[in-house]
């Protein structure tokens, strides 16, 4: 059986879940692809950090060259996050002809032009399924399954933290602060949740989706963004009296060559299918000119679902 050697940049929530997936499911992957995945090296910042997953300490390194300049490694998974030095490492791996897989929506939507140009010019492979929608295969759907369609509209609930908070407020009558605290206790919200609450995480994801839908790069700073940080319980209650539910929506639409790309809280009719997307679930409602309407639904974040998408 031919082995395929993989380097992981990062061993946090997603990195550890990817390690688990590639070791536990190695034989299944080998049967399905003809290649046995072998993790060769794992880059971290701190070798002494206590980690919930135990790993052979010989695999860990703090030197990115052990992965980027290792000729045996043909796939590099960037699971560090942030712009610097992730961008430099991704470009370096691509320039060496390695396949790169990343979950880093912030980097791709803010600085993606350079990375995507290199990939297109040199016909390289950059997998970024894990950067949008966690385990939901939205990127492959857009790039492959729907390639025959002109995409007219995408309406997504693309951030689990905000959807969890809004669901708790609506269904349990909790105020915003209490619902946020609960989301943090359950691990659905970061200690600093501002990227989620202000809609920035959703806008990062929408920038990538809209770029795929409309065939040109739409950077993050062209997306209109409004979060849920000003939503109060009373807003949800008023909306309900009129037959609506408030959700944070990521919307990309095209009409006669004009594009609207925006993230904002929106009123949706109680009977609309997107109202059944509750708690930390995500969904993408897509309209194509031939396929009509389709809906993809699943867990949009967390180690295991995101690792599933890295495994693309
Ligand atoms: N968590 C999710 O549910 C989720 C879902 C979808 C996408 N993502 C994306 O996945 C990526 C990783 O997220 P995460 O939640 O797994 O992050 P995380 O738990 O903070 O893990 C980051 C890992 O990268 C390592 N690292 C960071 N900077 C480094 C540097 N300069 N040099 C070497 N190692 C470095 C850290 O090393 P140490 O362990 O030594 O500190 C850590 O192992 C991000 O781009 C995020 O947006 C996450």
Coordinates of C-alpha atoms and ligand atoms in Angstrom, one line a residue:
X1 CA 0.0 0.0 0.0
X2 CA 1.4 3.4 -1.0
X3 CA 1.8 5.8 1.9
X4 CA 1.0 9.5 1.7
X5 CA 2.9 11.6 4.2
X6 CA 1.2 14.5 5.9
X7 CA 2.4 17.5 7.9
X8 CA 0.1 19.3 10.3
X9 CA 0.7 23.0 11.0
X10 CA -1.1 23.4 14.4
X11 CA -2.3 20.9 16.9
X12 CA -5.2 22.7 18.7
X13 CA -8.9 21.9 18.5
X14 CA -8.9 21.2 14.8
X15 CA -5.4 19.8 14.5
X16 CA -6.0 17.2 17.2
X17 CA -9.3 16.1 15.7
X18 CA -7.6 15.8 12.3
X19 CA -4.8 13.7 13.9
X20 CA -7.5 11.5 15.4
X21 CA -9.4 11.1 12.1
X22 CA -6.3 10.3 10.1
X23 CA -5.1 7.7 12.6
X24 CA -8.4 6.1 13.6
X25 CA -9.8 6.0 10.0
X26 CA -6.4 5.4 8.2
X27 CA -7.4 1.9 6.9
X28 CA -10.8 3.1 5.8
X29 CA -9.2 6.0 3.9
X30 CA -6.6 3.6 2.4
X31 CA -9.4 1.3 1.1
X32 CA -11.3 4.2 -0.3
X33 CA -8.4 6.1 -1.9
X34 CA -5.6 3.6 -2.4
X35 CA -3.3 5.7 -0.1
X36 CA -2.5 5.1 3.5
X37 CA -2.3 8.5 5.3
X38 CA 0.7 8.8 7.6
X39 CA 1.3 11.9 9.8
X40 CA 5.0 12.7 9.6
X41 CA 5.3 15.9 11.6
X42 CA 3.2 18.3 13.7
X43 CA 4.1 22.0 14.2
X44 CA 3.2 23.6 17.5
X45 CA 4.3 26.7 19.4
X46 CA 5.0 25.1 22.7
X47 CA 6.3 21.6 23.0
X48 CA 5.6 21.4 26.7
X49 CA 1.9 22.4 26.5
X50 CA -0.5 19.8 28.1
X51 CA -2.8 18.5 25.4
X52 CA -5.9 16.4 25.7
X53 CA -4.7 14.0 22.9
X54 CA -1.4 12.2 23.6
X55 CA 0.9 11.9 20.6
X56 CA 4.4 10.5 20.1
X57 CA 6.6 13.5 21.2
X58 CA 9.0 12.7 18.2
X59 CA 6.3 13.9 15.9
X60 CA 6.1 17.4 17.4
X61 CA 8.3 20.2 16.2
X62 CA 8.5 24.0 16.6
X63 CA 10.5 24.4 13.3
X64 CA 8.2 24.9 10.3
X65 CA 11.1 23.8 8.0
X66 CA 10.7 20.2 9.3
X67 CA 7.4 20.2 7.4
X68 CA 7.8 22.8 4.6
X69 CA 11.2 21.6 3.5
X70 CA 10.6 17.9 4.1
X71 CA 10.5 16.3 0.6
X72 CA 8.7 13.2 2.0
X73 CA 5.7 15.3 3.0
X74 CA 3.3 15.9 0.1
X75 CA 0.2 17.2 2.0
X76 CA 0.4 20.2 4.4
X77 CA -2.6 20.9 6.6
X78 CA -2.6 24.5 7.9
X79 CA -4.6 24.5 11.1
X80 CA -2.9 27.3 13.1
X81 CA -5.2 30.2 12.3
X82 CA -4.3 33.9 12.0
X83 CA -2.7 35.7 9.1
X84 CA 1.0 35.6 10.1
X85 CA 2.8 33.3 9.8
X86 CA 0.1 31.1 8.3
X87 CA 0.1 32.9 4.9
X88 CA 3.9 32.6 4.6
X89 CA 3.8 28.8 5.4
X90 CA 0.9 28.2 3.0
X91 CA 2.7 30.0 0.1
X92 CA 6.0 28.2 0.9
X93 CA 4.3 24.8 0.8
X94 CA 2.5 25.6 -2.4
X95 CA 5.6 26.9 -4.0
X96 CA 7.2 23.6 -3.3
X97 CA 4.4 21.9 -5.1
X98 CA 2.7 20.4 -2.0
X99 CA -1.0 20.0 -1.7
X100 CA -2.3 22.4 0.9
X101 CA -5.4 22.1 3.0
X102 CA -6.5 24.9 5.3
X103 CA -9.4 25.8 7.6
X104 CA -8.3 29.4 7.8
X105 CA -11.2 31.5 6.5
X106 CA -9.8 34.7 7.9
X107 CA -6.6 34.4 5.9
X108 CA -8.3 33.4 2.7
X109 CA -11.0 36.0 2.8
X110 CA -8.6 38.9 3.9
X111 CA -5.4 37.9 2.0
X112 CA -6.7 35.2 -0.4
X113 CA -5.9 36.9 -3.7
X114 CA -2.1 36.1 -3.5
X115 CA -2.7 32.5 -2.5
X116 CA -5.5 31.9 -5.0
X117 CA -3.4 33.5 -7.8
X118 CA -0.5 31.2 -7.1
X119 CA -2.8 28.2 -7.1
X120 CA -4.4 29.1 -10.4
X121 CA -1.2 30.2 -12.2
X122 CA 0.7 27.0 -11.2
X123 CA -2.4 24.7 -11.3
X124 CA -1.8 23.7 -7.7
X125 CA -4.3 22.2 -5.2
X126 CA -5.6 24.2 -2.2
X127 CA -8.3 22.5 -0.2
X128 CA -10.4 24.9 1.9
X129 CA -13.6 22.9 2.6
X130 CA -12.9 23.2 6.3
X131 CA -12.9 27.0 6.2
X132 CA -16.6 27.3 5.7
X133 CA -19.5 25.3 7.2
X134 CA -17.4 22.9 9.4
X135 CA -18.5 19.4 8.3
X136 CA -21.0 20.5 5.7
X137 CA -19.5 19.9 2.2
X138 CA -20.5 23.3 0.9
X139 CA -17.2 24.2 -1.0
X140 CA -17.2 20.9 -3.0
X141 CA -20.9 21.4 -3.7
X142 CA -20.3 24.9 -5.1
X143 CA -17.1 24.0 -7.0
X144 CA -18.2 20.7 -8.4
X145 CA -21.8 19.6 -7.9
X146 CA -23.3 23.0 -8.9
X147 CA -20.7 23.9 -11.5
X148 CA -23.3 23.8 -14.3
X149 CA -25.5 26.4 -12.6
X150 CA -25.5 30.1 -12.4
X151 CA -25.9 30.8 -8.7
X152 CA -28.6 33.4 -8.1
X153 CA -28.7 33.4 -4.3
X154 CA -27.1 31.9 -1.2
X155 CA -28.7 32.5 2.2
X156 CA -26.8 30.9 5.0
X157 CA -26.8 30.5 8.7
X158 CA -23.0 30.1 8.9
X159 CA -22.1 30.9 12.5
X160 CA -23.0 28.3 15.2
X161 CA -22.2 30.7 18.1
X162 CA -24.7 33.4 17.1
X163 CA -27.3 30.8 16.1
X164 CA -27.0 29.1 19.5
X165 CA -27.4 32.4 21.3
X166 CA -30.5 33.5 19.3
X167 CA -32.1 30.0 19.7
X168 CA -31.6 30.1 23.5
X169 CA -33.0 33.7 23.6
X170 CA -36.0 32.8 21.5
X171 CA -36.9 29.4 23.0
X172 CA -35.9 29.8 26.6
X173 CA -36.6 33.5 27.0
X174 CA -32.9 34.2 28.1
X175 CA -31.4 37.6 27.8
X176 CA -28.4 38.1 25.5
X177 CA -25.8 38.1 28.2
X178 CA -27.0 34.8 29.8
X179 CA -27.3 33.1 26.4
X180 CA -23.7 34.2 25.6
X181 CA -22.4 32.8 29.0
X182 CA -24.1 29.5 28.3
X183 CA -22.6 29.3 24.8
X184 CA -19.2 29.9 26.4
X185 CA -19.7 27.3 29.1
X186 CA -20.7 24.7 26.4
X187 CA -17.7 25.6 24.3
X188 CA -19.7 27.0 21.4
X189 CA -18.3 30.5 21.9
X190 CA -14.7 31.6 22.4
X191 CA -13.5 33.5 25.5
X192 CA -13.4 36.6 23.1
X193 CA -16.6 36.0 21.1
X194 CA -16.5 39.4 19.3
X195 CA -15.6 38.0 15.8
X196 CA -18.7 35.8 16.0
X197 CA -21.1 38.4 17.6
X198 CA -20.1 41.2 15.3
X199 CA -20.7 39.1 12.2
X200 CA -17.1 39.1 11.1
X201 CA -16.7 35.3 11.1
X202 CA -19.8 35.0 9.0
X203 CA -18.5 37.7 6.6
X204 CA -15.2 35.8 6.2
X205 CA -17.1 32.7 5.2
X206 CA -19.5 34.6 2.9
X207 CA -16.6 36.3 1.1
X208 CA -15.3 32.8 0.1
X209 CA -18.7 31.4 -0.8
X210 CA -19.8 34.4 -2.8
X211 CA -16.4 34.3 -4.7
X212 CA -17.1 30.7 -5.7
X213 CA -20.7 31.5 -6.6
X214 CA -20.0 34.5 -8.8
X215 CA -16.6 33.5 -10.2
X216 CA -14.5 36.5 -9.0
X217 CA -12.7 37.1 -5.7
X218 CA -14.8 39.1 -3.3
X219 CA -12.6 40.1 -0.3
X220 CA -13.9 40.3 3.2
X221 CA -13.8 44.2 3.2
X222 CA -16.4 44.3 0.4
X223 CA -18.9 42.5 2.6
X224 CA -21.5 44.6 4.4
X225 CA -21.4 43.4 8.1
X226 CA -23.8 43.8 11.0
X227 CA -23.7 41.4 13.9
X228 CA -26.2 40.4 16.6
X229 CA -24.5 42.4 19.4
X230 CA -27.4 44.9 19.5
X231 CA -30.2 42.3 19.5
X232 CA -32.3 42.2 22.6
X233 CA -34.9 39.7 23.8
X234 CA -37.6 42.2 23.2
X235 CA -36.7 42.3 19.5
X236 CA -37.1 38.6 19.2
X237 CA -40.4 38.8 21.1
X238 CA -41.8 41.5 18.8
X239 CA -40.7 39.6 15.7
X240 CA -42.5 36.5 17.0
X241 CA -45.8 38.5 17.5
X242 CA -45.7 39.3 13.8
X243 CA -44.9 35.7 12.7
X244 CA -41.1 36.1 12.2
X245 CA -37.9 34.7 13.7
X246 CA -34.7 36.7 13.8
X247 CA -31.6 34.9 12.5
X248 CA -28.1 36.1 11.6
X249 CA -28.0 35.6 7.8
X250 CA -25.2 35.6 5.3
X251 CA -26.7 36.6 2.0
X252 CA -25.1 36.7 -1.5
X253 CA -27.3 37.5 -4.4
X254 CA -27.0 38.5 -8.0
X255 CA -29.6 40.4 -10.0
X256 CA -28.9 41.6 -13.6
X257 CA -25.1 41.8 -13.0
X258 CA -25.4 43.6 -9.6
X259 CA -24.3 41.8 -6.5
X260 CA -25.3 42.2 -2.9
X261 CA -23.1 40.5 -0.3
X262 CA -24.1 41.0 3.3
X263 CA -24.3 39.7 6.8
X264 CA -27.0 41.0 9.1
X265 CA -29.8 39.9 11.5
X266 CA -32.9 39.4 9.4
X267 CA -36.6 38.6 9.9
X268 CA -37.6 35.3 8.4
X269 CA -41.1 34.0 8.3
X270 CA -41.8 31.4 11.0
X271 CA -42.6 28.7 8.5
X272 CA -39.4 29.1 6.4
X273 CA -37.2 26.1 6.4
X274 CA -34.3 28.1 7.8
X275 CA -36.1 28.6 11.1
X276 CA -35.7 24.9 11.9
X277 CA -31.9 25.5 11.9
X278 CA -31.4 25.7 15.7
X279 CA -28.6 26.0 18.2
X280 CA -25.1 25.4 16.9
X281 CA -26.3 24.0 13.5
X282 CA -25.5 25.8 10.2
X283 CA -27.4 25.7 6.9
X284 CA -26.9 26.9 3.3
X285 CA -29.9 27.6 1.2
X286 CA -28.8 27.9 -2.4
X287 CA -30.7 28.9 -5.6
X288 CA -29.2 27.8 -8.9
X289 CA -30.8 28.5 -12.3
X290 CA -31.2 24.8 -13.2
X291 CA -31.1 23.0 -9.9
X292 CA -33.7 25.3 -8.2
X293 CA -33.4 25.4 -4.4
X294 CA -31.3 23.2 -2.3
X295 CA -30.5 23.1 1.4
X296 CA -27.3 21.8 3.1
X297 CA -27.5 21.3 6.8
X298 CA -25.1 20.2 9.6
X299 CA -22.6 21.1 12.3
X300 CA -20.7 24.2 11.2
X301 CA -17.8 24.1 13.7
X302 CA -16.1 22.0 16.3
X303 CA -13.0 19.7 16.0
X304 CA -14.7 16.6 14.7
X305 CA -16.9 18.1 11.9
X306 CA -14.1 20.4 10.8
X307 CA -11.7 17.5 10.7
X308 CA -14.1 15.7 8.5
X309 CA -13.9 18.6 6.0
X310 CA -10.0 18.7 6.3
X311 CA -10.1 15.0 5.3
X312 CA -11.6 16.0 1.9
Ligands
LIG1 N1 -12.3 25.4 16.2 C1 -13.2 25.3 15.3 O1 -14.3 24.8 15.5 C2 -12.9 25.7 13.9 C3 -13.9 25.4 12.9 C4 -13.6 25.8 11.5 C5 -12.4 26.4 11.2 N2 -11.5 26.6 12.2 C6 -10.2 27.2 11.8 O2 -9.2 26.3 12.1 C7 -8.0 26.9 12.4 C8 -7.5 26.4 13.7 O3 -8.4 26.6 14.8 P1 -8.3 25.9 16.2 O4 -9.6 26.2 16.9 O5 -7.9 24.5 16.1 O6 -7.2 26.8 16.9 P2 -6.3 26.5 18.2 O7 -7.1 25.5 19.1 O8 -6.0 27.8 18.8 O9 -5.0 25.8 17.7 C9 -4.0 26.5 17.0 C10 -2.8 25.5 16.9 O10 -1.8 26.2 16.1 C11 -0.5 26.3 16.8 N3 0.1 27.6 16.4 C12 -0.5 28.8 16.3 N4 0.4 29.7 15.9 C13 1.5 29.1 15.7 C14 2.8 29.5 15.3 N5 3.1 30.7 15.0 N6 3.8 28.5 15.2 C15 3.5 27.2 15.5 N7 2.3 26.8 15.9 C16 1.3 27.7 16.0 C17 -0.9 26.2 18.3 O11 0.3 25.7 19.0 P3 0.3 25.5 20.5 O12 -0.7 24.3 20.7 O13 1.7 25.1 20.9 O14 -0.2 26.7 21.2 C18 -2.1 25.3 18.3 O15 -1.6 23.9 18.3 C19 -8.3 28.4 12.4 O16 -8.0 29.0 11.2 C20 -9.9 28.4 12.6 O17 -10.5 29.6 12.1 C21 -11.7 26.3 13.5

